[in-house]
Amino acid sequence: MRWPIALALVLAGSACTTVETGAVQLDLSLPPSGGLRPVGMTTVAITEIQPDGTSVVSTTELEGDGDSMHFSAGDVAVGTSITLAAELRDSTGRLVGYGEVDTPITPSATKTVTVTIPVRKPIVFVASAMPVTTIDPTRYSIDPMYQGTITQNALIVVPIDGNDVAVVSQSSVQLLATATDSPDGKSIAITGTPTDAAAVPGQRQLVVGTSNGITLVDFGSGTATAITAMAADRVAVGGTDELGYTAYVLSGRVAPPEGVMASCSGSSTVQAIALAGGGAPAQVATGKQLADIAADGTGVFGADPCAGKVTRLDSGGSLTLSLPGAASVAVQHETLWAAGSQAPSMQNGQPVGAYIVLASINTDGMSSNTTDLPPKAEIMQYDDDSSFTFARTMRADTEVPIDLAVLPTGDQVALIARMDSHQDALYDEGTGQKAVPQMDVTVDDVVLVDPTTTALTRIRTNCDLTVTGSSGSEFPDWSCQPATDGGALTPPGGQYTPSSVDAVYGSR
């Protein structure tokens, strides 16, 4: 049996609309102001997700305007536990707002069930040693507000319940209320150098991995509790409300090779720690070569850059995804996403640089997809050439994914990538004189890519060129070509080296 679903779009703090008995009222709660408030929406799509994972999508036009916008969207199954998600899109079909409810509801034929979904713009947060940079993918990249900054510095940024973000600095964690772009509560001190962090779903808690061990930060109580002294290179949190949550800890991280002379070697371990009830850590994997881990309600997964694959690490199921240089993984909505890198090669008879490979697969091991990003290269220009036509192409020896975040619905993926390239000095064949000195360059990028079309926007956050042996060279002085000449954007606050990326959008 299916029953009408009555829905209303309201601002946070506004009064709810009353509907008749025997319906579902869904209130989409938007921030009253600020950068995460969706604008320009003309349609709404409500996704009803059944317990078996199947979904029904109802799309309808929004009626009214301003604070009085509303809509109705079909029927829901009575007596069946469902979860709901909402997408707000503009007249071009661009996603401008998203929210989801993780806690299931059961519609009734005899009473009104009211559900509130916090809806936010899908904003990307990029952390570094400088103030956090934001990217607004609901805008075009030429829009001056496509990039922005917030005042807080952070090495790691993690969404909390999809509405707020936790910023992790060298010695503390601060929760930010994204509805107001301001700190929420006091700063919570931690010990040890932070390496990674993962939210506990629905708990307003954050697991922080540091050089000193694992710390559970509780934003409700404002406390930080040490869980174990085991040093962590990467952390992930998996589980469910019913079964409880588990922190997974990767120690002995094996980094993917960076630079032409680097090699891939090492040994990693992954251990599991129950967040409720204590108990000793349980070993999940040992003797593997892992660069990253991710977890959800089904299991824990690891990226092996040396073997070029992503695998399920726990004993609850199986999954293997072949991916060269697999280095970064994330899980969203029962889909495992991973980024790896392909070595330099020849294409159509021409040498090309290394490039990022993006892949996805269902967490049950089915339906994999792979997308190759364009080969990576940067142009170095000779400084004393006023026409800027004398240049040297530096093809990537390695192009390594550092971190990735998946935006809602998988429409876009945000990546941090690092390029390393080396080129020997060039000599005049006739005279033997050195013409061009040796060059080594490291380039850091933040990339937003559509996995379906491979359309991408690149922000070159850093280009670091080292010239060796310029003395005596015929052409001694070189620099990175401006990013805009190569079709890339530049960051608003100057160059920086990004350390982590994540995306915030409404959920509960």
Coordinates of C-alpha atoms in Angstrom, one line a residue:
M1 CA 0.0 0.0 0.0
R2 CA 1.3 3.5 -0.8
W3 CA 0.2 6.7 0.7
P4 CA 0.5 10.4 -0.3
I5 CA 3.6 12.2 0.9
A6 CA 3.1 15.8 1.8
L7 CA 6.2 17.9 1.8
A8 CA 7.1 21.5 2.8
L9 CA 10.3 23.4 2.2
V10 CA 11.0 25.7 5.2
L11 CA 13.8 27.7 6.7
A12 CA 15.5 26.5 9.9
G13 CA 13.5 27.7 12.8
S14 CA 10.3 28.4 10.8
A15 CA 7.0 26.9 11.8
C16 CA 6.1 23.6 10.3
T17 CA 3.2 23.3 7.9
T18 CA 0.3 21.2 9.2
V19 CA -1.0 18.4 7.0
E20 CA -3.8 15.9 7.2
T21 CA -3.5 12.7 9.2
G22 CA -2.0 9.7 7.4
A23 CA 0.8 11.4 5.6
V24 CA 4.5 12.1 5.7
Q25 CA 5.5 15.7 6.1
L26 CA 9.1 16.4 5.0
D27 CA 10.6 19.7 6.0
L28 CA 13.7 20.7 4.2
S29 CA 15.6 22.9 6.7
L30 CA 17.9 25.5 5.0
P31 CA 20.4 27.8 6.8
P32 CA 18.9 31.2 7.3
S33 CA 21.9 32.7 5.5
G34 CA 25.5 32.1 4.7
G35 CA 27.6 30.2 2.0
L36 CA 25.9 26.9 2.5
R37 CA 22.3 28.1 1.9
P38 CA 21.1 26.7 -1.5
V39 CA 19.8 29.4 -3.9
G40 CA 18.2 29.3 -7.4
M41 CA 16.4 26.0 -6.9
T42 CA 13.4 25.3 -9.2
T43 CA 12.8 21.6 -8.7
V44 CA 13.2 19.0 -5.9
A45 CA 13.8 15.3 -6.2
I46 CA 12.9 13.1 -3.2
T47 CA 14.6 9.7 -3.1
E48 CA 12.9 7.0 -1.1
I49 CA 15.3 4.2 -0.3
Q50 CA 13.9 0.8 0.7
P51 CA 15.6 -1.6 3.2
D52 CA 16.9 -3.8 0.3
G53 CA 18.6 -0.8 -1.3
T54 CA 16.2 -0.2 -4.1
S55 CA 15.0 3.4 -4.5
V56 CA 12.1 5.4 -5.9
V57 CA 12.7 9.0 -7.1
S58 CA 9.9 11.6 -7.3
T59 CA 10.8 14.9 -9.0
T60 CA 8.5 17.9 -8.9
E61 CA 8.5 21.7 -9.4
L62 CA 8.8 23.9 -6.4
E63 CA 5.8 26.2 -5.9
G64 CA 5.8 29.6 -4.3
D65 CA 9.0 31.6 -3.5
G66 CA 11.2 32.7 -0.6
D67 CA 10.2 31.3 2.8
S68 CA 6.9 29.9 1.4
M69 CA 8.3 27.4 -1.1
H70 CA 6.5 24.1 -1.0
F71 CA 5.8 21.0 -3.0
S72 CA 4.1 17.6 -3.0
A73 CA 5.8 14.4 -4.3
G74 CA 3.8 11.2 -4.9
D75 CA 3.2 8.3 -2.4
V76 CA 5.3 6.4 0.0
A77 CA 4.9 2.7 1.1
V78 CA 2.9 2.4 4.4
G79 CA 4.4 0.2 7.1
T80 CA 7.8 -0.1 5.4
S81 CA 10.9 1.3 6.9
I82 CA 12.6 3.8 4.5
T83 CA 15.2 6.5 4.4
L84 CA 14.9 9.7 2.5
A85 CA 17.1 12.1 0.5
A86 CA 16.4 15.4 -1.1
E87 CA 18.0 17.1 -4.1
L88 CA 17.4 20.7 -5.0
R89 CA 18.3 21.6 -8.6
D90 CA 18.2 24.8 -10.6
S91 CA 16.7 25.4 -14.1
T92 CA 19.8 23.9 -15.8
G93 CA 19.7 20.7 -13.7
R94 CA 22.7 21.7 -11.6
L95 CA 22.6 20.4 -8.0
V96 CA 22.4 23.3 -5.7
G97 CA 21.3 21.6 -2.4
Y98 CA 21.3 18.2 -0.9
G99 CA 20.2 16.5 2.3
E100 CA 19.5 13.0 3.6
V101 CA 18.2 11.2 6.6
D102 CA 20.2 8.3 7.8
T103 CA 17.7 7.2 10.5
P104 CA 14.8 5.1 8.9
I105 CA 11.2 6.2 9.2
T106 CA 8.1 4.1 8.9
P107 CA 5.1 5.9 7.2
S108 CA 1.7 5.3 8.7
A109 CA -1.8 5.3 7.2
T110 CA -3.3 6.6 10.5
K111 CA -0.9 9.4 11.6
T112 CA 1.3 12.1 10.2
V113 CA 5.0 11.4 10.3
T114 CA 7.1 14.5 10.3
V115 CA 10.8 14.4 9.2
T116 CA 13.2 17.3 9.0
I117 CA 16.2 17.1 6.6
P118 CA 18.9 19.7 6.9
V119 CA 19.7 20.7 3.3
R120 CA 23.0 22.4 2.4
K121 CA 25.0 23.4 -0.7
P122 CA 27.5 20.6 -1.5
I123 CA 30.6 22.7 -0.4
V124 CA 34.1 21.3 -0.7
F125 CA 36.6 22.1 2.1
V126 CA 40.3 21.9 1.5
A127 CA 42.7 21.9 4.5
S128 CA 46.3 22.9 4.6
A129 CA 48.7 24.9 6.9
M130 CA 46.8 28.0 5.8
P131 CA 43.2 29.0 6.4
V132 CA 40.7 26.5 5.0
T133 CA 39.7 27.0 1.4
T134 CA 36.2 26.4 0.2
I135 CA 34.9 25.5 -3.3
D136 CA 31.3 26.0 -4.3
P137 CA 30.5 23.5 -7.2
T138 CA 27.0 25.0 -7.5
R139 CA 28.7 28.0 -9.2
Y140 CA 30.6 28.2 -12.4
S141 CA 34.4 28.2 -12.0
I142 CA 34.6 31.8 -13.5
D143 CA 32.4 33.1 -10.7
P144 CA 34.5 35.0 -8.1
M145 CA 32.6 33.2 -5.4
Y146 CA 33.5 29.7 -6.7
Q147 CA 36.4 29.8 -4.2
G148 CA 36.5 31.2 -0.8
T149 CA 38.2 30.9 2.6
I150 CA 37.2 30.7 6.2
T151 CA 39.2 32.1 9.1
Q152 CA 40.2 28.8 10.7
N153 CA 43.4 27.0 10.0
A154 CA 43.2 23.2 9.9
L155 CA 45.2 20.2 8.8
I156 CA 42.1 18.1 8.5
V157 CA 38.4 19.0 7.8
V158 CA 35.7 16.5 8.5
P159 CA 31.9 16.8 8.1
I160 CA 29.8 16.2 11.2
D161 CA 26.3 15.0 10.5
G162 CA 26.5 16.7 7.1
N163 CA 25.6 20.1 8.6
D164 CA 28.7 21.2 10.5
V165 CA 32.4 20.6 10.1
A166 CA 35.2 19.8 12.5
V167 CA 38.5 21.5 11.8
V168 CA 41.5 19.7 13.3
S169 CA 44.6 21.8 13.9
Q170 CA 48.0 20.8 15.4
S171 CA 46.7 20.8 18.9
S172 CA 42.9 21.0 19.0
V173 CA 39.6 20.3 17.3
Q174 CA 36.9 23.0 16.8
L175 CA 33.4 22.4 15.6
L176 CA 32.0 25.0 13.1
A177 CA 28.3 25.5 12.6
T178 CA 28.0 25.9 8.8
A179 CA 24.6 27.5 9.1
T180 CA 26.3 30.6 10.6
D181 CA 30.0 30.0 9.5
S182 CA 31.0 30.4 13.2
P183 CA 32.6 28.2 15.9
D184 CA 30.1 26.1 17.8
G185 CA 31.3 25.3 21.4
K186 CA 34.7 25.5 22.8
S187 CA 38.0 24.3 21.2
I188 CA 38.9 20.8 22.4
A189 CA 42.6 20.1 23.0
I190 CA 44.2 16.9 21.7
T191 CA 47.8 15.6 22.1
G192 CA 50.1 14.3 19.4
T193 CA 50.4 15.4 15.7
P194 CA 47.1 14.8 13.9
T195 CA 47.3 12.4 10.9
D196 CA 43.7 11.7 10.0
A197 CA 40.1 11.9 11.4
A198 CA 36.8 10.3 10.8
A199 CA 33.3 11.1 12.1
V200 CA 31.1 8.7 14.0
P201 CA 27.8 8.7 12.1
G202 CA 24.9 10.4 14.0
Q203 CA 26.9 10.7 17.2
R204 CA 28.4 14.2 17.1
Q205 CA 31.7 12.5 17.7
L206 CA 35.1 12.4 15.9
V207 CA 37.8 9.8 16.0
V208 CA 41.2 11.6 15.6
G209 CA 44.3 9.6 14.7
T210 CA 47.6 11.1 15.9
S211 CA 51.2 10.1 16.4
N212 CA 50.3 9.4 20.0
G213 CA 47.3 7.2 19.4
I214 CA 43.5 7.4 18.9
T215 CA 41.4 10.0 20.5
L216 CA 37.5 10.2 20.6
V217 CA 36.3 13.7 20.6
D218 CA 32.7 14.2 21.8
F219 CA 31.3 17.6 20.8
G220 CA 28.3 17.2 23.1
S221 CA 30.4 17.0 26.2
G222 CA 33.3 19.0 24.9
T223 CA 35.8 16.2 25.9
A224 CA 38.6 14.3 24.3
T225 CA 39.2 10.7 25.5
A226 CA 42.3 8.7 24.5
I227 CA 41.2 5.2 23.3
T228 CA 44.6 3.6 22.6
A229 CA 48.3 4.6 22.4
M230 CA 48.7 2.8 19.0
A231 CA 50.0 5.4 16.5
A232 CA 47.7 5.9 13.6
D233 CA 48.5 6.9 10.0
R234 CA 44.9 6.7 8.8
V235 CA 41.6 6.1 10.6
A236 CA 38.1 5.1 9.5
V237 CA 34.8 4.5 11.3
G238 CA 32.3 1.8 10.3
G239 CA 29.3 0.1 11.8
T240 CA 25.6 0.9 12.4
D241 CA 23.4 2.3 15.2
E242 CA 22.2 -1.2 15.9
L243 CA 25.5 -3.0 15.9
G244 CA 27.6 -0.2 17.2
Y245 CA 30.6 1.6 15.7
T246 CA 34.2 0.5 15.2
A247 CA 37.3 2.6 14.7
Y248 CA 39.7 1.1 12.2
V249 CA 43.4 2.2 12.5
L250 CA 46.0 1.9 9.8
S251 CA 49.6 1.8 11.1
G252 CA 52.7 1.6 8.9
R253 CA 51.1 3.4 5.9
V254 CA 52.8 2.6 2.6
A255 CA 52.8 5.8 0.5
P256 CA 52.5 5.6 -3.2
P257 CA 55.8 6.4 -5.0
E258 CA 56.4 10.1 -5.5
G259 CA 59.1 11.0 -8.0
V260 CA 60.9 9.1 -10.7
M261 CA 63.4 7.4 -8.2
A262 CA 60.8 6.4 -5.6
S263 CA 59.8 2.8 -4.9
C264 CA 56.8 1.2 -3.3
S265 CA 57.5 -0.9 -0.2
G266 CA 56.7 -1.4 3.4
S267 CA 54.3 -3.3 5.7
S268 CA 51.0 -2.2 7.2
T269 CA 48.6 -3.4 9.9
V270 CA 44.9 -2.5 10.4
Q271 CA 43.3 -3.0 13.8
A272 CA 39.7 -2.5 15.0
I273 CA 38.6 -0.9 18.2
A274 CA 35.0 -0.9 19.4
L275 CA 34.0 2.6 20.4
A276 CA 31.5 1.4 23.0
G277 CA 32.3 -0.9 25.8
G278 CA 36.1 -0.7 25.4
G279 CA 38.1 -3.9 24.9
A280 CA 41.4 -4.7 23.3
P281 CA 42.1 -3.9 19.6
A282 CA 41.4 -6.7 17.2
Q283 CA 43.7 -7.3 14.3
V284 CA 42.0 -7.0 10.9
A285 CA 44.9 -7.2 8.5
T286 CA 48.7 -7.5 8.7
G287 CA 51.6 -7.7 6.3
K288 CA 49.8 -5.7 3.7
Q289 CA 50.9 -2.6 1.9
L290 CA 48.2 0.0 2.4
A291 CA 48.0 3.7 1.7
D292 CA 44.5 4.3 2.9
I293 CA 41.4 2.8 4.4
A294 CA 37.7 3.5 4.4
A295 CA 34.7 1.9 6.2
D296 CA 30.9 2.0 6.3
G297 CA 28.1 -0.2 7.7
T298 CA 29.2 -3.2 5.6
G299 CA 33.0 -3.5 6.2
V300 CA 36.4 -1.9 5.9
F301 CA 38.4 -1.5 2.7
G302 CA 42.0 -0.8 1.9
A303 CA 44.0 0.7 -1.0
D304 CA 47.3 -1.2 -1.9
P305 CA 49.4 1.0 -4.2
C306 CA 52.2 -1.6 -4.6
A307 CA 49.9 -4.4 -5.8
G308 CA 47.6 -2.0 -7.6
K309 CA 44.3 -3.0 -6.1
V310 CA 41.6 -2.2 -3.5
T311 CA 40.3 -5.0 -1.3
R312 CA 37.9 -5.7 1.5
L313 CA 39.9 -6.3 4.6
D314 CA 37.5 -7.8 7.1
S315 CA 36.0 -11.2 6.9
G316 CA 32.4 -10.1 6.3
G317 CA 32.6 -10.3 2.5
S318 CA 34.9 -10.0 -0.5
L319 CA 35.8 -7.2 -2.9
T320 CA 38.7 -6.8 -5.2
L321 CA 39.2 -3.8 -7.6
S322 CA 42.2 -3.6 -9.8
L323 CA 43.5 0.0 -9.8
P324 CA 47.1 0.9 -10.6
G325 CA 48.8 2.9 -7.8
A326 CA 45.7 2.7 -5.6
A327 CA 46.2 5.3 -2.9
S328 CA 43.0 6.8 -1.7
V329 CA 39.5 5.4 -0.9
A330 CA 36.2 6.7 0.3
V331 CA 32.7 5.1 0.8
Q332 CA 29.4 6.8 0.1
H333 CA 25.9 5.2 -0.3
E334 CA 27.2 1.6 -0.7
T335 CA 29.7 2.7 -3.3
L336 CA 33.4 2.5 -2.8
W337 CA 35.4 5.1 -4.6
A338 CA 39.1 4.9 -5.1
A339 CA 41.9 7.0 -6.8
G340 CA 45.1 5.6 -8.2
S341 CA 47.7 6.6 -10.7
Q342 CA 49.0 5.3 -14.1
A343 CA 52.7 5.6 -14.9
P344 CA 54.0 7.6 -17.9
S345 CA 53.5 5.9 -21.3
M346 CA 53.2 6.4 -25.0
Q347 CA 49.9 7.4 -26.5
N348 CA 49.4 7.7 -30.3
G349 CA 53.2 7.6 -30.6
Q350 CA 53.8 10.5 -28.2
P351 CA 55.1 10.4 -24.6
V352 CA 52.6 11.4 -22.0
G353 CA 52.9 12.0 -18.3
A354 CA 51.5 10.0 -15.4
Y355 CA 47.8 10.5 -14.7
I356 CA 45.1 9.9 -12.1
V357 CA 42.7 6.9 -12.5
L358 CA 39.4 7.2 -10.7
A359 CA 37.3 4.1 -10.0
S360 CA 34.1 3.1 -8.2
I361 CA 32.5 -0.2 -7.3
N362 CA 29.5 -1.3 -5.3
T363 CA 30.5 -2.5 -1.8
D364 CA 29.1 -5.9 -2.7
G365 CA 31.9 -6.2 -5.3
M366 CA 29.6 -5.6 -8.3
S367 CA 29.4 -2.9 -11.1
S368 CA 32.8 -1.3 -11.2
N369 CA 33.6 1.7 -13.3
T370 CA 37.0 3.4 -14.2
T371 CA 37.8 6.9 -15.4
D372 CA 41.1 8.1 -16.7
L373 CA 41.9 11.8 -16.1
P374 CA 44.1 13.6 -18.7
P375 CA 47.8 13.0 -18.6
K376 CA 49.6 15.5 -16.3
A377 CA 52.2 18.0 -17.4
E378 CA 53.3 21.5 -16.5
I379 CA 55.0 24.2 -18.6
M380 CA 58.2 25.9 -17.4
Q381 CA 58.9 29.2 -19.1
Y382 CA 62.2 31.0 -19.6
D383 CA 62.1 34.3 -17.6
D384 CA 64.1 36.4 -20.0
D385 CA 61.9 35.7 -23.0
S386 CA 59.5 38.6 -23.2
S387 CA 57.3 36.8 -25.7
F388 CA 57.0 33.8 -23.3
T389 CA 57.4 31.4 -26.2
F390 CA 60.6 29.6 -25.0
A391 CA 59.3 26.9 -22.7
R392 CA 59.9 23.4 -21.5
T393 CA 57.2 20.8 -20.9
M394 CA 57.6 18.8 -17.7
R395 CA 55.6 15.6 -18.0
A396 CA 54.7 14.0 -14.7
D397 CA 56.9 11.1 -13.6
T398 CA 54.4 10.5 -10.9
E399 CA 50.9 11.9 -10.4
V400 CA 49.7 10.7 -7.0
P401 CA 46.2 11.1 -5.3
I402 CA 46.6 12.4 -1.8
D403 CA 42.9 12.5 -0.7
L404 CA 39.4 12.3 -2.2
A405 CA 35.9 13.3 -1.3
V406 CA 32.7 12.3 -3.1
L407 CA 30.0 14.9 -3.5
P408 CA 26.3 13.9 -3.1
T409 CA 24.8 11.6 -5.8
G410 CA 28.4 11.0 -7.1
D411 CA 28.0 13.8 -9.7
Q412 CA 31.5 15.1 -8.8
V413 CA 34.6 13.9 -7.0
A414 CA 37.1 16.2 -5.4
L415 CA 40.7 15.1 -5.5
I416 CA 44.0 16.3 -4.1
A417 CA 46.8 15.3 -6.5
R418 CA 50.6 15.8 -6.4
M419 CA 52.8 15.8 -9.5
D420 CA 56.6 15.2 -9.4
S421 CA 58.8 15.6 -12.5
H422 CA 62.5 15.6 -13.2
Q423 CA 64.3 16.6 -16.4
D424 CA 68.1 16.5 -16.9
A425 CA 70.1 19.5 -18.2
L426 CA 70.2 20.0 -21.9
Y427 CA 73.5 20.6 -23.8
D428 CA 74.3 22.2 -27.1
E429 CA 75.3 19.3 -29.4
G430 CA 77.8 21.5 -31.3
T431 CA 79.6 23.3 -28.5
G432 CA 78.9 21.0 -25.5
Q433 CA 77.8 24.1 -23.5
K434 CA 75.0 23.7 -21.1
A435 CA 71.9 25.3 -22.6
V436 CA 69.2 24.5 -20.1
P437 CA 69.8 23.5 -16.4
Q438 CA 68.3 20.5 -14.6
M439 CA 64.8 21.0 -13.4
D440 CA 62.7 19.4 -10.7
V441 CA 59.1 20.4 -10.1
T442 CA 56.4 19.5 -7.6
V443 CA 52.8 20.6 -8.4
D444 CA 49.8 20.4 -6.1
D445 CA 46.3 20.5 -7.5
V446 CA 42.7 20.3 -6.2
V447 CA 40.6 18.8 -9.0
L448 CA 36.8 18.5 -9.2
V449 CA 35.9 15.9 -11.8
D450 CA 32.6 14.5 -13.2
P451 CA 33.2 10.8 -13.3
T452 CA 30.7 10.3 -16.1
T453 CA 31.9 13.0 -18.6
T454 CA 35.5 13.5 -17.2
A455 CA 34.9 17.2 -17.3
L456 CA 37.1 18.8 -14.6
T457 CA 38.1 22.0 -13.0
R458 CA 41.7 22.3 -11.7
I459 CA 43.0 24.6 -9.1
R460 CA 46.7 24.7 -9.0
T461 CA 47.5 25.4 -5.4
N462 CA 51.3 25.1 -5.6
C463 CA 54.0 24.9 -8.2
D464 CA 57.5 24.5 -6.7
L465 CA 60.3 24.5 -9.3
T466 CA 63.9 23.8 -8.3
V467 CA 66.6 24.7 -10.9
T468 CA 70.0 23.0 -10.4
G469 CA 73.2 24.1 -12.1
S470 CA 71.9 27.3 -13.6
S471 CA 75.4 28.9 -13.4
G472 CA 77.0 28.6 -16.8
S473 CA 73.8 27.8 -18.5
E474 CA 72.9 29.7 -21.7
F475 CA 69.3 30.0 -20.4
P476 CA 69.6 29.9 -16.6
D477 CA 66.4 31.4 -15.2
W478 CA 63.1 29.5 -15.3
S479 CA 59.7 29.6 -13.5
C480 CA 56.3 27.9 -13.6
Q481 CA 54.0 29.1 -16.3
P482 CA 51.1 31.0 -14.7
A483 CA 48.3 28.5 -13.9
T484 CA 45.7 30.5 -15.8
D485 CA 47.8 30.1 -19.0
G486 CA 47.4 26.3 -18.6
G487 CA 43.6 26.5 -18.0
A488 CA 43.8 26.2 -14.2
L489 CA 42.5 28.4 -11.4
T490 CA 44.7 29.9 -8.7
P491 CA 43.7 29.8 -5.0
P492 CA 42.3 33.1 -3.5
G493 CA 44.9 33.3 -0.7
G494 CA 48.1 32.4 -2.5
Q495 CA 49.9 29.2 -2.9
Y496 CA 49.5 26.3 -0.4
T497 CA 50.0 22.6 -0.1
P498 CA 46.7 20.9 0.5
S499 CA 46.6 18.1 3.1
S500 CA 43.0 16.9 3.1
V501 CA 39.7 17.4 1.3
D502 CA 36.1 16.7 2.2
A503 CA 32.6 17.8 1.3
V504 CA 29.7 19.0 3.5
Y505 CA 26.0 18.6 2.6
G506 CA 23.0 18.2 4.8
S507 CA 22.2 14.9 6.5
R508 CA 21.1 13.6 9.9

